[in-house]
Short mmCIF file of C-alpha atoms and ligand atoms in Angstrom, two decimals:
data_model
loop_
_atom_site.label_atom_id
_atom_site.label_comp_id
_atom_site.label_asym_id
_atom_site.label_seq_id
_atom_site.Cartn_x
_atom_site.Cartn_y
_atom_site.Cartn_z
CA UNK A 1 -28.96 -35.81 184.32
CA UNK A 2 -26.28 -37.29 187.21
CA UNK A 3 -26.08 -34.50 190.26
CA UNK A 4 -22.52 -33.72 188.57
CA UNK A 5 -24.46 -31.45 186.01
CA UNK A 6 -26.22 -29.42 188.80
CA UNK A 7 -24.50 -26.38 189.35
CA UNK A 8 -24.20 -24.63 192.44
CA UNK A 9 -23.72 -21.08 193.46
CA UNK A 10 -23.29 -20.08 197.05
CA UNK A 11 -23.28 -16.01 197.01
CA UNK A 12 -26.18 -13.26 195.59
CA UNK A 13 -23.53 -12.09 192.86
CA UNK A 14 -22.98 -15.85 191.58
CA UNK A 15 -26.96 -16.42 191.69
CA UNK A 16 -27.86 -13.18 190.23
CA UNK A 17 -25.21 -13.35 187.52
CA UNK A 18 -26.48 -16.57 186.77
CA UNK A 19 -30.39 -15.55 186.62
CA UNK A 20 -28.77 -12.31 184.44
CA UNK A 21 -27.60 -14.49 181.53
CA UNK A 22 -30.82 -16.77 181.51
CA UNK A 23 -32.81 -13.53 181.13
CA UNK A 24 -30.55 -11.75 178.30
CA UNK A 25 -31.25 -15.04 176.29
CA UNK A 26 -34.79 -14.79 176.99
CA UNK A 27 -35.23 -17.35 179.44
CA UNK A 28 -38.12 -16.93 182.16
CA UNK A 29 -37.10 -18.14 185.70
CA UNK A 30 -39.05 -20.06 188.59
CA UNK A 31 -38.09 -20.32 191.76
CA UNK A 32 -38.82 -23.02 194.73
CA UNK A 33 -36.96 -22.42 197.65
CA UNK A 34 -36.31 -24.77 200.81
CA UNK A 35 -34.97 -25.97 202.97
CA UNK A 36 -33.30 -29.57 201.72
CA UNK A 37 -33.88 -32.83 203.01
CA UNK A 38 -35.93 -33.29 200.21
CA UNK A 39 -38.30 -35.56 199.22
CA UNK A 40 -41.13 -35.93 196.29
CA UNK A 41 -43.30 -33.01 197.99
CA UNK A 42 -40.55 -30.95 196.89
CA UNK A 43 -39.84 -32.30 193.55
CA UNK A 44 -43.42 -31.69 192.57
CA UNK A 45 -42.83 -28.02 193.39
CA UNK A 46 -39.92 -28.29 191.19
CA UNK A 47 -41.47 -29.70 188.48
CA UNK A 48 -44.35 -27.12 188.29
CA UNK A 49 -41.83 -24.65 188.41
CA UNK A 50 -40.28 -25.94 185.24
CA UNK A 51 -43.83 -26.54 183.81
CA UNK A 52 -44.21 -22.97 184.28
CA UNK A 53 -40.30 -21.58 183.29
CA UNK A 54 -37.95 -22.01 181.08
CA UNK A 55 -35.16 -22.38 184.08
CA UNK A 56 -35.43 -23.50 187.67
CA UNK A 57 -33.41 -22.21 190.85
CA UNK A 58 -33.97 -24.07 193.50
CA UNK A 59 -32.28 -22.77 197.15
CA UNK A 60 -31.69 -24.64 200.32
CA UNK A 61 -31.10 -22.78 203.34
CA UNK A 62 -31.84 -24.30 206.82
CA UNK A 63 -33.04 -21.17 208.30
CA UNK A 64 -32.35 -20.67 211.66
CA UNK A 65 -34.79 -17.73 212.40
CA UNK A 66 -38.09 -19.70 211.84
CA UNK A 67 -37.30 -22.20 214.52
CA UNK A 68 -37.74 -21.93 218.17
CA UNK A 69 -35.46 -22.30 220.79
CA UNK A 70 -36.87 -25.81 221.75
CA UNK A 71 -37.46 -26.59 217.81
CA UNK A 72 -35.29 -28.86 215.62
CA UNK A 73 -32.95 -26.71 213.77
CA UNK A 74 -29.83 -28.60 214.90
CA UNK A 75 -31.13 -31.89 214.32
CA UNK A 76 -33.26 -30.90 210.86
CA UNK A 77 -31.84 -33.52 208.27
CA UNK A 78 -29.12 -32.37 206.00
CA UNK A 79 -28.07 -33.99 203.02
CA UNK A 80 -27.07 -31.47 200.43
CA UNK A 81 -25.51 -33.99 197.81
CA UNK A 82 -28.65 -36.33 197.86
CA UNK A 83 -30.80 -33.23 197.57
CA UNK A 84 -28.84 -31.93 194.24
CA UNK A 85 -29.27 -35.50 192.57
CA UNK A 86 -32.32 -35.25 193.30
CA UNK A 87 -32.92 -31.91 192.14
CA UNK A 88 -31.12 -32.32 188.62
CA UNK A 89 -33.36 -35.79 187.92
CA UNK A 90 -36.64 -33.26 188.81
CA UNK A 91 -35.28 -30.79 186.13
CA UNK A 92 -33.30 -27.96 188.02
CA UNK A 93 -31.19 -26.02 186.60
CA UNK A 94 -29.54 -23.94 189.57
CA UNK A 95 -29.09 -25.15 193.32
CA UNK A 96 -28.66 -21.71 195.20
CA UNK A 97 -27.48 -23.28 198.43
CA UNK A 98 -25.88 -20.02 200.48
CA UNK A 99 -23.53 -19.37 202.82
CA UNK A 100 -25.10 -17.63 206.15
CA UNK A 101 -23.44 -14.90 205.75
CA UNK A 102 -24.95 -14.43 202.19
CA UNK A 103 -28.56 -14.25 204.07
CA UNK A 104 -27.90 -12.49 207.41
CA UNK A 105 -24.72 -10.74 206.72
CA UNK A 106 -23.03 -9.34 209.92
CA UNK A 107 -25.07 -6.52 211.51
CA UNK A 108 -28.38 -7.65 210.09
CA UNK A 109 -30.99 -5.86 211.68
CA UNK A 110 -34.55 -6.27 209.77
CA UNK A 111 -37.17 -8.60 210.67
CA UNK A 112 -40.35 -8.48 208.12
CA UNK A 113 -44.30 -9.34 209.80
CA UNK A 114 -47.05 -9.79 208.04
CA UNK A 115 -49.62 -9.22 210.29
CA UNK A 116 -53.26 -10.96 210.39
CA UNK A 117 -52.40 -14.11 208.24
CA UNK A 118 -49.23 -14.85 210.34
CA UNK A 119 -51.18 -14.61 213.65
CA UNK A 120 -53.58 -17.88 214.47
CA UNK A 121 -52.35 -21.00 214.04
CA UNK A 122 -48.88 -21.80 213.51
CA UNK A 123 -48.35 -18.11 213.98
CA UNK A 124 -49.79 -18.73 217.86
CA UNK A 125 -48.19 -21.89 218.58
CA UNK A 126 -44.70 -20.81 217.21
CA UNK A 127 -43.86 -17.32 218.17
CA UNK A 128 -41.48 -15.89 215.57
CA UNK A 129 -41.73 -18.37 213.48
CA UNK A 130 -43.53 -16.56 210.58
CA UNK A 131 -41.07 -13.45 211.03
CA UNK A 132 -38.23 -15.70 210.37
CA UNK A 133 -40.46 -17.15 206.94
CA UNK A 134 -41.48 -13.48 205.95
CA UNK A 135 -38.14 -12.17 206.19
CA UNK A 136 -36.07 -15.34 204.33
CA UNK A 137 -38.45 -15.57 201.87
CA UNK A 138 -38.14 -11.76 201.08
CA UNK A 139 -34.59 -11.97 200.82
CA UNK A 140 -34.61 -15.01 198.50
CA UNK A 141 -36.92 -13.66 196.12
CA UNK A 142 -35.01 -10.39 195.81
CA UNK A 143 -32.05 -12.31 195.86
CA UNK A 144 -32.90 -14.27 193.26
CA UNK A 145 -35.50 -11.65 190.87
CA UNK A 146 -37.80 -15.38 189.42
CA UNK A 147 -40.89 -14.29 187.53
CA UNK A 148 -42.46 -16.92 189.74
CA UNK A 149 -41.46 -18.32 192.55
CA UNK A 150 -43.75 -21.90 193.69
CA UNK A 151 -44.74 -22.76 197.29
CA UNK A 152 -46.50 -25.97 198.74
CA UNK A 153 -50.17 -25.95 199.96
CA UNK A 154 -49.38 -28.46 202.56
CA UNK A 155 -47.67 -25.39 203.99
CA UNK A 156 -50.87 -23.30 203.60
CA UNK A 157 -50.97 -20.37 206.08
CA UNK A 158 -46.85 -19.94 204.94
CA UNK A 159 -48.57 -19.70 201.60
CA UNK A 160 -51.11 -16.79 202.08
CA UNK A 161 -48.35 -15.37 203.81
CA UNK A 162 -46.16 -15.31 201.46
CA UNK A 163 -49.30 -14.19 198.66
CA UNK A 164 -49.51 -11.39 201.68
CA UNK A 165 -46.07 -10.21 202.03
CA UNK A 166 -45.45 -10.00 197.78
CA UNK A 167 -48.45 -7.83 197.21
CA UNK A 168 -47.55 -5.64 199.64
CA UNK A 169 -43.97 -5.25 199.31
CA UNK A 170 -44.89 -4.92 195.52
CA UNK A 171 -42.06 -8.40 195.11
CA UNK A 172 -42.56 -8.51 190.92
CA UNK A 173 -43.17 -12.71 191.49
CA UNK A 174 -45.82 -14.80 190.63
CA UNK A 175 -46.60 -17.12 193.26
CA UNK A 176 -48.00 -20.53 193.06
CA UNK A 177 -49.62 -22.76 194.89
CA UNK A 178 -48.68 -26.57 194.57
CA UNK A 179 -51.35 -29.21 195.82
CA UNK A 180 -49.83 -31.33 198.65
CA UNK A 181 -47.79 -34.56 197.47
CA UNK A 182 -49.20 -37.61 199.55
CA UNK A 183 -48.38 -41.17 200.68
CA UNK A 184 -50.21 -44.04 199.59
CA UNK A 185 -52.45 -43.66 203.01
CA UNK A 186 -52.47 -39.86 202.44
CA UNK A 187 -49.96 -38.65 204.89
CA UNK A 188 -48.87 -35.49 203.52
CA UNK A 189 -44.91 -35.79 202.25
CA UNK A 190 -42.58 -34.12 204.94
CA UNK A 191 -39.17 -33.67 205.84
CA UNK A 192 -40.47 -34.21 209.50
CA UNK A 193 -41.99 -37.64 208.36
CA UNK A 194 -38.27 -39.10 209.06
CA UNK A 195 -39.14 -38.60 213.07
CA UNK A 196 -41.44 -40.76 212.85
CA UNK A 197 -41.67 -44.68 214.46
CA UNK A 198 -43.20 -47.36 212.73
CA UNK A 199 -46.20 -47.08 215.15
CA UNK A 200 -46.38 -43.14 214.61
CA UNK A 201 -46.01 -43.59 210.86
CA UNK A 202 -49.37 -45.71 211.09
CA UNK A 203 -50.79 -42.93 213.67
CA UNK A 204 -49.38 -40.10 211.11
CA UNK A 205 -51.57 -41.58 208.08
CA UNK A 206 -55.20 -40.82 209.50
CA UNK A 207 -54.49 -36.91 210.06
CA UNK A 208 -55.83 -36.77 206.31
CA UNK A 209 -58.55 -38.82 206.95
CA UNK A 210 -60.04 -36.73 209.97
CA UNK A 211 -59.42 -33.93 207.92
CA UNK A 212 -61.04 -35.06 204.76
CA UNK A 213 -64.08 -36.24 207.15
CA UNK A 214 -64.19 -32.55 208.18
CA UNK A 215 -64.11 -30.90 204.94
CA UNK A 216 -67.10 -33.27 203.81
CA UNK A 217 -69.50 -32.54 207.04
CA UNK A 218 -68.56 -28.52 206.25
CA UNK A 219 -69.73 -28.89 203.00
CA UNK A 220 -72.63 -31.15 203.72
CA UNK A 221 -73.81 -28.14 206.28
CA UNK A 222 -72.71 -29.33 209.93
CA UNK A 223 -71.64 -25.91 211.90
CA UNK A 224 -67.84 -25.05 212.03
CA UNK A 225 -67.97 -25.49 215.45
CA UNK A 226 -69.14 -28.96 216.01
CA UNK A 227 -66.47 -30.37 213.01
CA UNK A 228 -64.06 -28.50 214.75
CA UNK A 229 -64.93 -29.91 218.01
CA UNK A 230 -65.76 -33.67 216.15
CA UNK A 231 -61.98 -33.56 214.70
CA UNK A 232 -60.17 -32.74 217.39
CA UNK A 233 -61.90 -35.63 219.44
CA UNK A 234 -61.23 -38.29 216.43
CA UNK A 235 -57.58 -37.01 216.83
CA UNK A 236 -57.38 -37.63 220.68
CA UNK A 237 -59.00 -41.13 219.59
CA UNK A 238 -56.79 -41.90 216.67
CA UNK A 239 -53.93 -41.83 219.36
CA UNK A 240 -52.44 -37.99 218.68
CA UNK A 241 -50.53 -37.02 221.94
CA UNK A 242 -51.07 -32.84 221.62
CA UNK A 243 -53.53 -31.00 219.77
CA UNK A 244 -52.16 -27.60 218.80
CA UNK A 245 -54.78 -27.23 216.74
CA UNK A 246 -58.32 -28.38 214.43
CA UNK A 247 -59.60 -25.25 213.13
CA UNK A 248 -61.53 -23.81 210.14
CA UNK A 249 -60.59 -20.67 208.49
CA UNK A 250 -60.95 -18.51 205.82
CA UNK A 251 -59.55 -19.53 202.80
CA UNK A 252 -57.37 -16.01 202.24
CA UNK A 253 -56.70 -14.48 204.92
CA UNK A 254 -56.92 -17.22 207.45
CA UNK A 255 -59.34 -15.32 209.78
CA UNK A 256 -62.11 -17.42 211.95
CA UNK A 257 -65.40 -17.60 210.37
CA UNK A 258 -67.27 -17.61 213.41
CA UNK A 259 -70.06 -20.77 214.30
CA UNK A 260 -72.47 -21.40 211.84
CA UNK A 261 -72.66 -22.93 209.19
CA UNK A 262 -69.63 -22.17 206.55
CA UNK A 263 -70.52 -19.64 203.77
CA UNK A 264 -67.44 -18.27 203.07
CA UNK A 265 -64.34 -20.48 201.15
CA UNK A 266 -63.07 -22.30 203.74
CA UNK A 267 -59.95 -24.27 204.75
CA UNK A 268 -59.75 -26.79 207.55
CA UNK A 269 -56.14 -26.99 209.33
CA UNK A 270 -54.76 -29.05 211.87
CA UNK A 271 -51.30 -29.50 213.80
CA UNK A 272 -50.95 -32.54 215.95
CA UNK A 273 -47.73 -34.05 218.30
CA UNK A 274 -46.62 -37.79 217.67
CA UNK A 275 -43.98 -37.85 220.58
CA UNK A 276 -42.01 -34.76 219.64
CA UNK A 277 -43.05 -34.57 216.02
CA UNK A 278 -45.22 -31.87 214.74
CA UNK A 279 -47.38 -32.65 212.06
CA UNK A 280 -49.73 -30.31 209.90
CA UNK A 281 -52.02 -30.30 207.20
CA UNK A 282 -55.05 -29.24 205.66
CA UNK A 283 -57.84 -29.43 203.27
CA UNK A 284 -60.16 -27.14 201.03
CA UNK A 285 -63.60 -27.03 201.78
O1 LIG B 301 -41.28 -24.20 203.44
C1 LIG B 301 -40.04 -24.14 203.66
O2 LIG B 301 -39.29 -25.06 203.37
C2 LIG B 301 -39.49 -22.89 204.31
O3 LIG B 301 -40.36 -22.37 205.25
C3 LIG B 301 -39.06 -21.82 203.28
C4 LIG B 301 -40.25 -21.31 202.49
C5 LIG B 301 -38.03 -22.39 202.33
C6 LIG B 301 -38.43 -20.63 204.02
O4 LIG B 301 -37.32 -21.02 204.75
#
C-alpha cells in the first residue's frame, strides 16, 4: 500500500466519525499513538496493534507539554509524509495527525498526575514531563474510543503509567505492552538515536549490555545495591558523560525495593547523556 492510500484526519469529529463507521461494521480498533519520526520500534507497535484489531489508528502529535524548557521539542525530527508511508506499508489504516488546537483547545486548563509511578526516575529528572504524557495520552484515548490502545516497553515507567492512569480513570482500553525493537548491537530503536555521532552510536550500543549484565547478577542473587552501584560504574567506564540514573525497581509500580537481595519482579532502568542526548532503557529481571 503507497502512503497515497493512508488517510488522514486532523480534528476529534473526523477521527471519531471515522472509528464510528469501523465499529457499526463490526470492526475492533487499536490504537498506537506517537509522536512521528518513526522508525521500526514504532512499526512493531503498529503491527501488534493490527495483530490484535481489525483497524489501526495511529496519531502523531509532537507534544509540547512533556518536554522541558531546555528539552528538544523544537528540534524533535518531523517528517510527517515519510512517517505515513511508513505507516500504510506496517498496516495502518488511519493517521490521526491533529491540529493543536484539536488537543489543547484555547483556554485549556487540566493537567492529569498519576502519582507514585510518575515520581522516580524520569519523573525526577524531568519535572512535568509525565503530566504532559498523562494528560495527552488521556485525551487521545478518549479522543479516539480503541478497544486497545499499544505502548512500547522501551518506554517502561510511561507504560505503568499509562496501565495507572486507565484503571483509574476507568479509560474502557486495553493496553499493551510491546517488547523493545533493537539494533543489531542491541541499542534500543529511538527517535533520539538520530543525535547521535558515529562515536556515540558505538558508545550508545553497550547501554543494553550493562543492563543485561545487571539483570543476570539480580537473578543470580547479587544485592540490588551493589548491581546498581556495578552498572553505573561500567557506564562511567563505557564512556557515558551523565548518569541520570541505574536503578532497580519494582516491576508495577516502579517503587524501590530496598538492598537485598531481589524477591520481588523486578525491572532494571537506566538513563544516560551522550553529549546532549538522553538515552534510556531497561530490562526484566
Ligand atoms: O511515547 C511517545 O511517543 C509519547 O510519549 C506518547 C505516548 C505518544 C505521548 O505523547
Amino acid at each position: 500500500m503507497s502512503a497515497d492510500f493512508l488517510p488522514v484526519v486532523r480534528t476529534v469529529a473526523q477521527l471519531r466519525a471515522q472509528v464510528r463507521a469501523w465499529r457499526a461494521a463490526g470492526e475492533t480498533v487499536g490504537m498506537t499513538p506517537t509522536m512521528g519520526a518513526l522508525h521500526e520500534g514504532h512499526l512493531s507497535l503498529v503491527r501488534l496493534a493490527k495483530a490484535r484489531a481489525r483497524r489501526v489508528v495511529a496519531s502523531i502529535f509532537v507534544n509540547p507539554t512533556q518536554f522541558g524548557p531546555n528539552e528538544d521539542f523544537d528540534r524533535y525530527p518531523r517528517n510527517e509524509a515519510g512517517d505515513a508511508e511508513l505507516l500504510a506499508s506496517a498496516g495502518c489504516d488511519l493517521l490521526y495527525a491533529p491540529d493543536v488546537s484539536q488537543i489543547y483547545p484555547p483556554g485549556f486548563a487540566t493537567r492529569i498526575t498519576v502519582s507514585g509511578v510518575s515520581e522516580p526516575l524520569d519523573g525526577a529528572a524531568r519535572p512535568g514531563h509525565f503530566d504532559g504524557v498523562a494528560t495527552v495520552v488521556a485525551k487521545l484515548l478518549n479522543q479516539a474510543q480503541p478497544d486497545l490502545a499499544v505502548f512500547g516497553e522501551k518506554d517502561y515507567q510511561q507504560l505503568q503509567l499509562i496501565r495507572r492512569l486507565v484503571l483509574d480513570l476507568d479509560l474502557p482500553v486495553e493496553v499493551i505492552g510491546a517488547p523493545t525493537a533493537r539494533a543489531q548491537d542491541g541499542l534500543a530503536l529511538s527517535s533520539r538515536n538520530a543525535y547521535l555521532t558515529p562515536d556515540q552510536r558505538i558508545i550508545a550500543g553497550r547501554l543494553n549490555v550493562v543492563l543485561a549484565d545487571a539483570a543476570a547478577r539480580l537473578k543470580a542473587g547479587d544485592t540490588v545495591e551493589k548491581v546498581e552501584a556495578t552498572g553505573r560504574a561500567a557506564l562511567e567506564r563505557q564512556g557515558f558523560d551523565q548518569i541520570d540514573y541505574f536503578e532497580v525497581r519494582h516491576a508495577q509500580d516502579l517503587s524501590h525495593p530496598g538492598p537485598g537481595v531481589l524477591s520481588v519482579p523486578g525491572r532494571v532502568l537506566a538513563a544516560a547523556f551522550l553529549g546532549k542526548t538522553r538515552l534510556i532503557d531497561n530490562m526484566a529481571v
